[in-house]
Short mmCIF file of C-alpha atoms and ligand atoms in Angstrom, two decimals:
data_model
loop_
_atom_site.label_atom_id
_atom_site.label_comp_id
_atom_site.label_asym_id
_atom_site.label_seq_id
_atom_site.Cartn_x
_atom_site.Cartn_y
_atom_site.Cartn_z
CA UNK A 1 -112.68 -143.00 168.00
CA UNK A 2 -116.39 -143.76 167.94
CA UNK A 3 -118.64 -140.97 169.06
CA UNK A 4 -120.50 -141.76 172.29
CA UNK A 5 -124.24 -141.18 172.22
CA UNK A 6 -125.23 -137.94 173.83
CA UNK A 7 -128.76 -136.98 174.83
CA UNK A 8 -129.97 -134.27 172.46
CA UNK A 9 -129.60 -130.98 174.27
CA UNK A 10 -129.84 -127.46 172.91
CA UNK A 11 -127.77 -124.52 174.19
CA UNK A 12 -127.65 -120.99 172.92
CA UNK A 13 -126.85 -117.55 174.24
CA UNK A 14 -127.17 -113.86 173.65
CA UNK A 15 -125.11 -110.92 174.88
CA UNK A 16 -126.76 -108.26 177.01
CA UNK A 17 -125.05 -105.34 175.33
CA UNK A 18 -127.04 -102.59 173.68
CA UNK A 19 -130.50 -104.17 173.69
CA UNK A 20 -132.10 -106.64 171.29
CA UNK A 21 -132.44 -106.04 167.56
CA UNK A 22 -134.53 -107.80 164.92
CA UNK A 23 -131.59 -110.01 163.85
CA UNK A 24 -131.35 -111.43 167.37
CA UNK A 25 -135.05 -112.17 167.31
CA UNK A 26 -135.35 -113.71 163.83
CA UNK A 27 -131.91 -115.36 163.72
CA UNK A 28 -132.01 -116.73 167.25
CA UNK A 29 -134.78 -116.18 169.82
CA UNK A 30 -137.76 -116.93 167.54
CA UNK A 31 -136.11 -120.17 166.49
CA UNK A 32 -135.38 -121.09 170.12
CA UNK A 33 -139.07 -120.69 170.87
CA UNK A 34 -139.84 -123.18 168.08
CA UNK A 35 -137.19 -125.59 169.40
CA UNK A 36 -138.91 -125.67 172.77
CA UNK A 37 -141.62 -127.78 171.16
CA UNK A 38 -139.04 -130.50 170.40
CA UNK A 39 -138.21 -133.53 172.45
CA UNK A 40 -135.02 -132.31 174.07
CA UNK A 41 -133.75 -130.16 176.85
CA UNK A 42 -133.27 -126.48 176.01
CA UNK A 43 -130.83 -124.18 177.79
CA UNK A 44 -130.80 -120.46 176.99
CA UNK A 45 -128.33 -118.09 178.53
CA UNK A 46 -127.84 -114.33 178.78
CA UNK A 47 -124.07 -114.28 178.36
CA UNK A 48 -123.06 -111.34 180.55
CA UNK A 49 -119.43 -112.50 180.88
CA UNK A 50 -119.17 -112.24 177.09
CA UNK A 51 -120.58 -108.71 177.17
CA UNK A 52 -117.69 -107.41 179.31
CA UNK A 53 -115.12 -108.33 176.67
CA UNK A 54 -115.84 -104.75 175.57
CA UNK A 55 -116.50 -101.96 178.07
CA UNK A 56 -119.92 -102.10 179.75
CA UNK A 57 -121.07 -99.43 182.14
CA UNK A 58 -121.73 -101.27 185.43
CA UNK A 59 -124.82 -99.12 185.92
CA UNK A 60 -126.37 -100.55 182.76
CA UNK A 61 -125.14 -104.13 182.65
CA UNK A 62 -127.45 -105.72 185.25
CA UNK A 63 -130.46 -104.01 183.73
CA UNK A 64 -129.36 -104.94 180.22
CA UNK A 65 -129.19 -108.56 181.41
CA UNK A 66 -132.73 -108.32 182.78
CA UNK A 67 -133.93 -106.70 179.56
CA UNK A 68 -132.58 -109.50 177.36
CA UNK A 69 -134.11 -112.09 179.70
CA UNK A 70 -137.42 -110.19 179.54
CA UNK A 71 -137.20 -110.13 175.73
CA UNK A 72 -136.66 -113.88 175.63
CA UNK A 73 -139.60 -114.56 177.95
CA UNK A 74 -141.82 -112.06 176.11
CA UNK A 75 -140.99 -113.76 172.80
CA UNK A 76 -142.05 -117.13 174.18
CA UNK A 77 -139.13 -118.75 176.01
CA UNK A 78 -140.89 -120.45 178.91
CA UNK A 79 -138.68 -120.69 182.02
CA UNK A 80 -140.71 -123.70 183.13
CA UNK A 81 -139.81 -125.59 179.93
CA UNK A 82 -136.34 -124.24 179.20
CA UNK A 83 -133.45 -123.47 181.51
CA UNK A 84 -133.07 -119.67 181.38
CA UNK A 85 -130.29 -117.96 183.32
CA UNK A 86 -127.42 -115.51 183.10
CA UNK A 87 -123.93 -116.88 182.64
CA UNK A 88 -122.12 -115.17 185.53
CA UNK A 89 -124.34 -116.97 188.06
CA UNK A 90 -122.81 -120.30 187.03
CA UNK A 91 -119.09 -120.11 187.80
CA UNK A 92 -118.40 -123.36 185.95
CA UNK A 93 -118.50 -121.45 182.62
CA UNK A 94 -115.39 -119.49 183.57
CA UNK A 95 -113.70 -122.60 184.99
CA UNK A 96 -114.19 -124.70 181.88
CA UNK A 97 -113.32 -121.63 179.80
CA UNK A 98 -109.86 -121.63 181.37
CA UNK A 99 -109.31 -125.29 180.59
CA UNK A 100 -110.32 -124.63 176.98
CA UNK A 101 -107.90 -121.69 176.82
CA UNK A 102 -105.27 -124.36 177.35
CA UNK A 103 -106.72 -126.58 174.60
CA UNK A 104 -107.41 -124.00 171.87
CA UNK A 105 -104.40 -123.05 169.73
CA UNK A 106 -103.33 -119.50 168.94
CA UNK A 107 -103.48 -120.32 165.23
CA UNK A 108 -107.17 -121.19 165.58
CA UNK A 109 -107.97 -117.99 167.46
CA UNK A 110 -106.10 -115.93 164.87
CA UNK A 111 -108.54 -117.13 162.23
CA UNK A 112 -111.65 -115.85 164.03
CA UNK A 113 -113.17 -113.25 161.71
CA UNK A 114 -115.39 -111.75 164.39
CA UNK A 115 -112.37 -110.79 166.50
CA UNK A 116 -110.80 -109.15 163.46
CA UNK A 117 -114.03 -107.24 162.72
CA UNK A 118 -114.54 -106.13 166.30
CA UNK A 119 -110.95 -105.31 167.17
CA UNK A 120 -110.42 -103.63 163.79
CA UNK A 121 -107.20 -101.72 163.33
CA UNK A 122 -106.90 -101.31 167.07
CA UNK A 123 -106.25 -104.96 167.90
CA UNK A 124 -103.38 -104.00 170.23
CA UNK A 125 -105.86 -102.20 172.45
CA UNK A 126 -108.53 -104.94 172.42
CA UNK A 127 -109.01 -106.89 175.65
CA UNK A 128 -107.51 -110.35 176.04
CA UNK A 129 -111.08 -111.44 176.83
CA UNK A 130 -112.28 -110.39 173.37
CA UNK A 131 -109.59 -112.56 171.82
CA UNK A 132 -110.34 -115.55 174.08
CA UNK A 133 -114.12 -115.11 173.75
CA UNK A 134 -114.70 -118.06 171.37
CA UNK A 135 -113.05 -120.40 173.84
CA UNK A 136 -115.47 -119.24 176.58
CA UNK A 137 -118.28 -119.77 174.08
CA UNK A 138 -117.09 -123.35 173.57
CA UNK A 139 -117.19 -123.77 177.35
CA UNK A 140 -120.77 -122.43 177.47
CA UNK A 141 -121.83 -125.10 175.02
CA UNK A 142 -119.75 -128.08 176.14
CA UNK A 143 -120.37 -127.52 179.86
CA UNK A 144 -123.85 -128.90 179.17
CA UNK A 145 -122.73 -131.49 176.61
CA UNK A 146 -125.01 -129.60 174.20
CA UNK A 147 -125.47 -131.39 170.91
CA UNK A 148 -127.21 -128.59 168.99
CA UNK A 149 -126.62 -124.85 168.94
CA UNK A 150 -129.18 -122.69 167.09
CA UNK A 151 -127.48 -119.45 166.05
CA UNK A 152 -127.35 -116.91 163.25
CA UNK A 153 -124.84 -117.30 160.42
CA UNK A 154 -122.33 -114.95 162.11
CA UNK A 155 -121.71 -117.50 164.90
CA UNK A 156 -120.96 -120.44 162.60
CA UNK A 157 -117.20 -120.11 162.87
CA UNK A 158 -117.38 -120.06 166.67
CA UNK A 159 -119.40 -123.28 166.72
CA UNK A 160 -116.85 -124.85 164.37
CA UNK A 161 -114.12 -123.83 166.81
CA UNK A 162 -116.17 -125.47 169.58
CA UNK A 163 -116.03 -128.71 167.58
CA UNK A 164 -112.26 -128.35 167.14
CA UNK A 165 -111.82 -127.82 170.89
CA UNK A 166 -114.02 -130.85 171.73
CA UNK A 167 -112.10 -133.02 169.25
CA UNK A 168 -108.70 -131.94 170.52
CA UNK A 169 -109.69 -132.40 174.17
CA UNK A 170 -111.10 -135.88 173.45
CA UNK A 171 -108.03 -136.80 171.44
CA UNK A 172 -105.39 -135.39 173.84
CA UNK A 173 -106.92 -137.03 176.90
CA UNK A 174 -107.94 -140.23 175.08
CA UNK A 175 -111.59 -139.90 176.02
CA UNK A 176 -114.93 -139.58 174.27
CA UNK A 177 -116.20 -137.01 176.71
CA UNK A 178 -117.35 -133.92 174.84
CA UNK A 179 -119.90 -134.14 172.01
CA UNK A 180 -119.12 -132.76 168.57
CA UNK A 181 -121.83 -130.11 168.56
CA UNK A 182 -123.89 -129.28 165.46
CA UNK A 183 -124.64 -125.66 164.60
CA UNK A 184 -128.31 -125.24 163.66
CA UNK A 185 -128.51 -122.38 161.17
CA UNK A 186 -131.73 -122.43 159.20
CA UNK A 187 -134.79 -120.49 158.13
CA UNK A 188 -134.98 -117.37 155.94
CA UNK A 189 -133.34 -114.98 158.44
CA UNK A 190 -130.02 -116.47 159.48
CA UNK A 191 -128.34 -113.24 158.42
CA UNK A 192 -130.58 -110.19 158.73
CA UNK A 193 -128.86 -107.28 157.03
CA UNK A 194 -128.45 -103.63 157.92
CA UNK A 195 -131.37 -101.55 156.56
CA UNK A 196 -129.04 -98.88 155.17
CA UNK A 197 -126.45 -101.20 153.65
CA UNK A 198 -127.48 -104.65 152.48
CA UNK A 199 -123.89 -105.91 152.52
CA UNK A 200 -123.50 -105.53 156.31
CA UNK A 201 -125.33 -107.49 158.96
CA UNK A 202 -127.80 -105.81 161.27
CA UNK A 203 -126.22 -105.32 164.68
CA UNK A 204 -126.77 -103.46 167.91
CA UNK A 205 -123.55 -101.53 167.55
CA UNK A 206 -123.95 -99.91 164.12
CA UNK A 207 -123.50 -96.13 163.87
CA UNK A 208 -127.07 -95.14 163.04
CA UNK A 209 -130.26 -96.30 164.72
CA UNK A 210 -131.93 -96.25 161.27
CA UNK A 211 -129.85 -99.32 160.33
CA UNK A 212 -131.71 -101.65 162.65
CA UNK A 213 -135.09 -102.44 164.15
CA UNK A 214 -134.81 -102.57 167.93
CA UNK A 215 -137.18 -104.88 169.77
CA UNK A 216 -138.28 -101.87 171.82
CA UNK A 217 -139.08 -99.62 168.81
CA UNK A 218 -142.66 -98.31 168.66
CA UNK A 219 -144.95 -98.72 165.63
CA UNK A 220 -144.14 -95.30 164.12
CA UNK A 221 -140.40 -95.88 164.40
CA UNK A 222 -140.68 -99.33 162.79
CA UNK A 223 -142.74 -97.89 159.91
CA UNK A 224 -140.27 -95.01 159.42
CA UNK A 225 -137.25 -97.33 159.41
CA UNK A 226 -138.72 -99.67 156.80
CA UNK A 227 -139.91 -96.73 154.69
CA UNK A 228 -136.38 -95.29 154.67
CA UNK A 229 -134.69 -98.68 154.22
CA UNK A 230 -132.34 -98.52 151.27
CA UNK A 231 -133.33 -100.51 148.16
CA UNK A 232 -132.55 -100.46 144.48
CA UNK A 233 -135.24 -98.74 142.39
CA UNK A 234 -136.60 -101.87 140.63
CA UNK A 235 -139.84 -103.40 141.93
CA UNK A 236 -139.92 -106.88 143.45
CA UNK A 237 -139.25 -109.60 140.85
CA UNK A 238 -141.83 -112.07 139.57
CA UNK A 239 -139.88 -115.06 140.90
CA UNK A 240 -137.53 -115.57 143.83
CA UNK A 241 -134.55 -116.12 141.49
CA UNK A 242 -134.86 -112.46 140.56
CA UNK A 243 -133.61 -111.50 144.04
CA UNK A 244 -130.08 -112.69 143.24
CA UNK A 245 -127.60 -109.79 143.39
CA UNK A 246 -130.20 -107.54 145.02
CA UNK A 247 -129.07 -107.69 148.67
CA UNK A 248 -131.40 -105.00 150.03
CA UNK A 249 -134.49 -106.39 148.30
CA UNK A 250 -133.52 -109.90 149.35
CA UNK A 251 -133.17 -108.76 152.96
CA UNK A 252 -136.63 -107.18 153.14
CA UNK A 253 -138.20 -110.27 151.56
CA UNK A 254 -136.30 -112.53 153.99
CA UNK A 255 -137.50 -110.46 156.95
CA UNK A 256 -141.09 -110.68 155.68
CA UNK A 257 -140.75 -114.45 155.25
CA UNK A 258 -139.30 -114.96 158.73
CA UNK A 259 -141.93 -112.78 160.41
CA UNK A 260 -144.77 -114.55 158.60
CA UNK A 261 -143.33 -118.09 158.97
CA UNK A 262 -143.26 -118.56 155.20
CA UNK A 263 -140.47 -118.67 152.62
CA UNK A 264 -139.04 -115.96 150.34
CA UNK A 265 -140.63 -117.80 147.36
CA UNK A 266 -144.05 -117.58 149.01
CA UNK A 267 -143.55 -113.88 149.74
CA UNK A 268 -142.70 -113.21 146.09
CA UNK A 269 -145.72 -115.27 145.03
CA UNK A 270 -147.84 -113.01 147.23
CA UNK A 271 -146.28 -109.75 145.94
CA UNK A 272 -145.06 -110.47 142.38
CA UNK A 273 -143.70 -107.31 140.77
CA UNK A 274 -144.89 -105.11 143.67
CA UNK A 275 -143.36 -101.65 144.03
CA UNK A 276 -141.74 -100.51 147.26
CA UNK A 277 -144.69 -98.22 147.92
CA UNK A 278 -146.78 -101.37 148.36
CA UNK A 279 -144.29 -103.78 149.89
CA UNK A 280 -142.63 -101.58 152.51
CA UNK A 281 -145.88 -100.56 154.26
CA UNK A 282 -147.04 -104.21 154.20
CA UNK A 283 -143.74 -105.25 155.79
CA UNK A 284 -144.00 -102.49 158.40
CA UNK A 285 -147.57 -103.55 159.30
CA UNK A 286 -146.50 -107.18 159.62
CA UNK A 287 -143.50 -106.24 161.79
CA UNK A 288 -145.65 -104.11 164.09
CA UNK A 289 -148.26 -106.89 164.34
CA UNK A 290 -145.59 -109.41 165.38
CA UNK A 291 -143.26 -107.20 167.45
CA UNK A 292 -145.65 -104.90 169.35
CA UNK A 293 -146.99 -107.70 171.61
CA UNK A 294 -143.39 -108.69 172.43
CA UNK A 295 -142.25 -105.17 173.28
CA UNK A 296 -145.43 -104.60 175.32
CA UNK A 297 -144.80 -107.76 177.30
CA UNK A 298 -141.12 -106.84 177.75
CA UNK A 299 -142.14 -103.50 179.27
CA UNK A 300 -144.59 -105.25 181.59
CA UNK A 301 -141.93 -107.72 182.76
CA UNK A 302 -139.33 -104.97 183.21
CA UNK A 303 -141.69 -103.23 185.65
CA UNK A 304 -140.94 -106.05 188.12
CA UNK A 305 -137.16 -106.59 188.04
CA UNK A 306 -137.23 -108.69 191.23
CA UNK A 307 -139.39 -111.28 189.46
CA UNK A 308 -136.93 -111.49 186.54
CA UNK A 309 -134.10 -111.90 189.05
CA UNK A 310 -135.96 -114.75 190.74
CA UNK A 311 -136.53 -116.48 187.40
CA UNK A 312 -132.83 -116.17 186.51
CA UNK A 313 -131.79 -117.46 189.95
CA UNK A 314 -133.99 -120.53 189.53
CA UNK A 315 -132.62 -121.10 186.05
CA UNK A 316 -129.04 -120.79 187.34
CA UNK A 317 -129.80 -123.39 189.99
CA UNK A 318 -131.01 -125.83 187.32
CA UNK A 319 -128.04 -125.02 185.09
CA UNK A 320 -125.60 -125.73 187.94
CA UNK A 321 -127.06 -129.18 188.53
CA UNK A 322 -126.23 -130.09 184.91
CA UNK A 323 -122.92 -128.24 184.69
CA UNK A 324 -121.21 -129.15 187.95
CA UNK A 325 -120.93 -132.92 187.41
CA UNK A 326 -119.60 -132.32 183.88
CA UNK A 327 -117.01 -129.86 185.21
CA UNK A 328 -116.04 -132.28 188.01
CA UNK A 329 -115.48 -135.06 185.45
CA UNK A 330 -113.45 -132.68 183.29
CA UNK A 331 -111.19 -131.84 186.24
CA UNK A 332 -110.73 -135.52 186.87
CA UNK A 333 -109.86 -136.24 183.23
CA UNK A 334 -107.34 -133.38 183.23
CA UNK A 335 -105.83 -134.51 186.54
CA UNK A 336 -106.65 -131.45 188.59
CA UNK A 337 -106.59 -132.52 192.23
CA UNK A 338 -109.73 -132.00 194.30
CA UNK A 339 -108.82 -133.19 197.76
P1 TYM B 1 -124.96 -112.12 169.89
O1 TYM B 1 -125.35 -111.65 171.25
O2 TYM B 1 -124.17 -111.20 169.02
O3 TYM B 1 -126.25 -112.55 169.07
C1 TYM B 1 -127.19 -113.45 169.63
C2 TYM B 1 -127.79 -114.32 168.55
O4 TYM B 1 -128.40 -113.48 167.54
C3 TYM B 1 -127.90 -113.83 166.26
N1 TYM B 1 -127.81 -112.64 165.42
C4 TYM B 1 -128.30 -112.58 164.18
N2 TYM B 1 -128.94 -113.48 163.41
C5 TYM B 1 -129.31 -113.11 162.17
N3 TYM B 1 -129.05 -111.87 161.66
C6 TYM B 1 -128.42 -110.92 162.39
N4 TYM B 1 -128.19 -109.72 161.90
C7 TYM B 1 -128.00 -111.26 163.71
N5 TYM B 1 -127.36 -110.59 164.70
C8 TYM B 1 -127.25 -111.45 165.74
C9 TYM B 1 -126.51 -114.40 166.52
O5 TYM B 1 -126.07 -115.22 165.47
C10 TYM B 1 -126.73 -115.15 167.81
O6 TYM B 1 -127.26 -116.44 167.54
N6 TYM B 1 -121.14 -115.25 170.74
C11 TYM B 1 -122.59 -115.12 170.75
C12 TYM B 1 -123.22 -115.39 172.08
C13 TYM B 1 -122.86 -116.69 172.71
C14 TYM B 1 -123.34 -117.97 172.32
C15 TYM B 1 -122.73 -118.89 173.23
C16 TYM B 1 -124.20 -118.42 171.32
C17 TYM B 1 -122.02 -116.87 173.75
N7 TYM B 1 -121.96 -118.17 174.08
C18 TYM B 1 -122.98 -120.26 173.12
C19 TYM B 1 -124.44 -119.78 171.22
C20 TYM B 1 -123.84 -120.68 172.11
C21 TYM B 1 -122.95 -113.70 170.34
O7 TYM B 1 -122.17 -112.79 170.48
O8 TYM B 1 -124.24 -113.54 169.98
#
């Protein structure tokens, strides 16, 4: 079947659980800000329905949602240019999610590595929502006929599943209705690693706060975390090839490159053979220079939660005008009666 032409449209999302960390910023939000300059519609979503696949204290969830929205705005997502909203205000996500639960196959879901990582040995006690999560993610994307999804490396498999769901839906119903979405995973920081263990990704849920840089960390904390970041004892290499098999060194160079909008090769050219006593303070200074204005602006925005709520309500309104006709057509294709 030939692929219909879809208007280029970008969708991406972030969970409001546990605050934002540097990986979310470099792997996702910073790149979304760059994509806003492009010639297409951008839709960015705080995915609160995804957050509740694991327990969230109701007292914290609404504020966590506001905080992630504030972080996105502070980093440069402009609600006048992009559609910015929280998922639970657009019911169509859940509705399309159900239809996709009936399209996705158990065998596909069983291959999702993130479910295995998150559920761990206790899979029997994991929520059904955590298992079905990638199908809701497919609904988030396809509800807007999004053609491009900028994400970090860890979400690649979920975007591939989204493509499988779109293909199966189109095939089963004999239509060319959903686009086959492209993941957009590029730049030096698609997988920011844990500062204490360069083989694990940085995440909000790791055991120790020293493993990650939080977007709300102050300058002293950022400096301390980079100073204590684990590395091998050798200095930086003379060429970028010398970073192979040195995951911790590679990670710090990647972070520097992403923060300074350069490449790892350029960073090595700037600091050939430098010792950690030189490179780590330079990295900490750069991180503070780039992150302090964002955390300052986040705090300013968080002082007026009603304004954030208004922004999200307006975004949800815009999102509904795109989503509802696509959901209505989906119902029609499936044969669900709307009398
Ligand atoms: P979440 O909330 O875990 O992460 C949000 C975004 O941040 C990226 N990211 C990272 N990138 C580089 N290095 C890291 N250490 C790192 N940690 C996180 C993630 O890749 C992601 O892009 N399932 C998604 C949320 C979601 C979504 C969607 C994304 C729901 N629906 C539709 C895109 C489209 C998630 O849990 O992201």
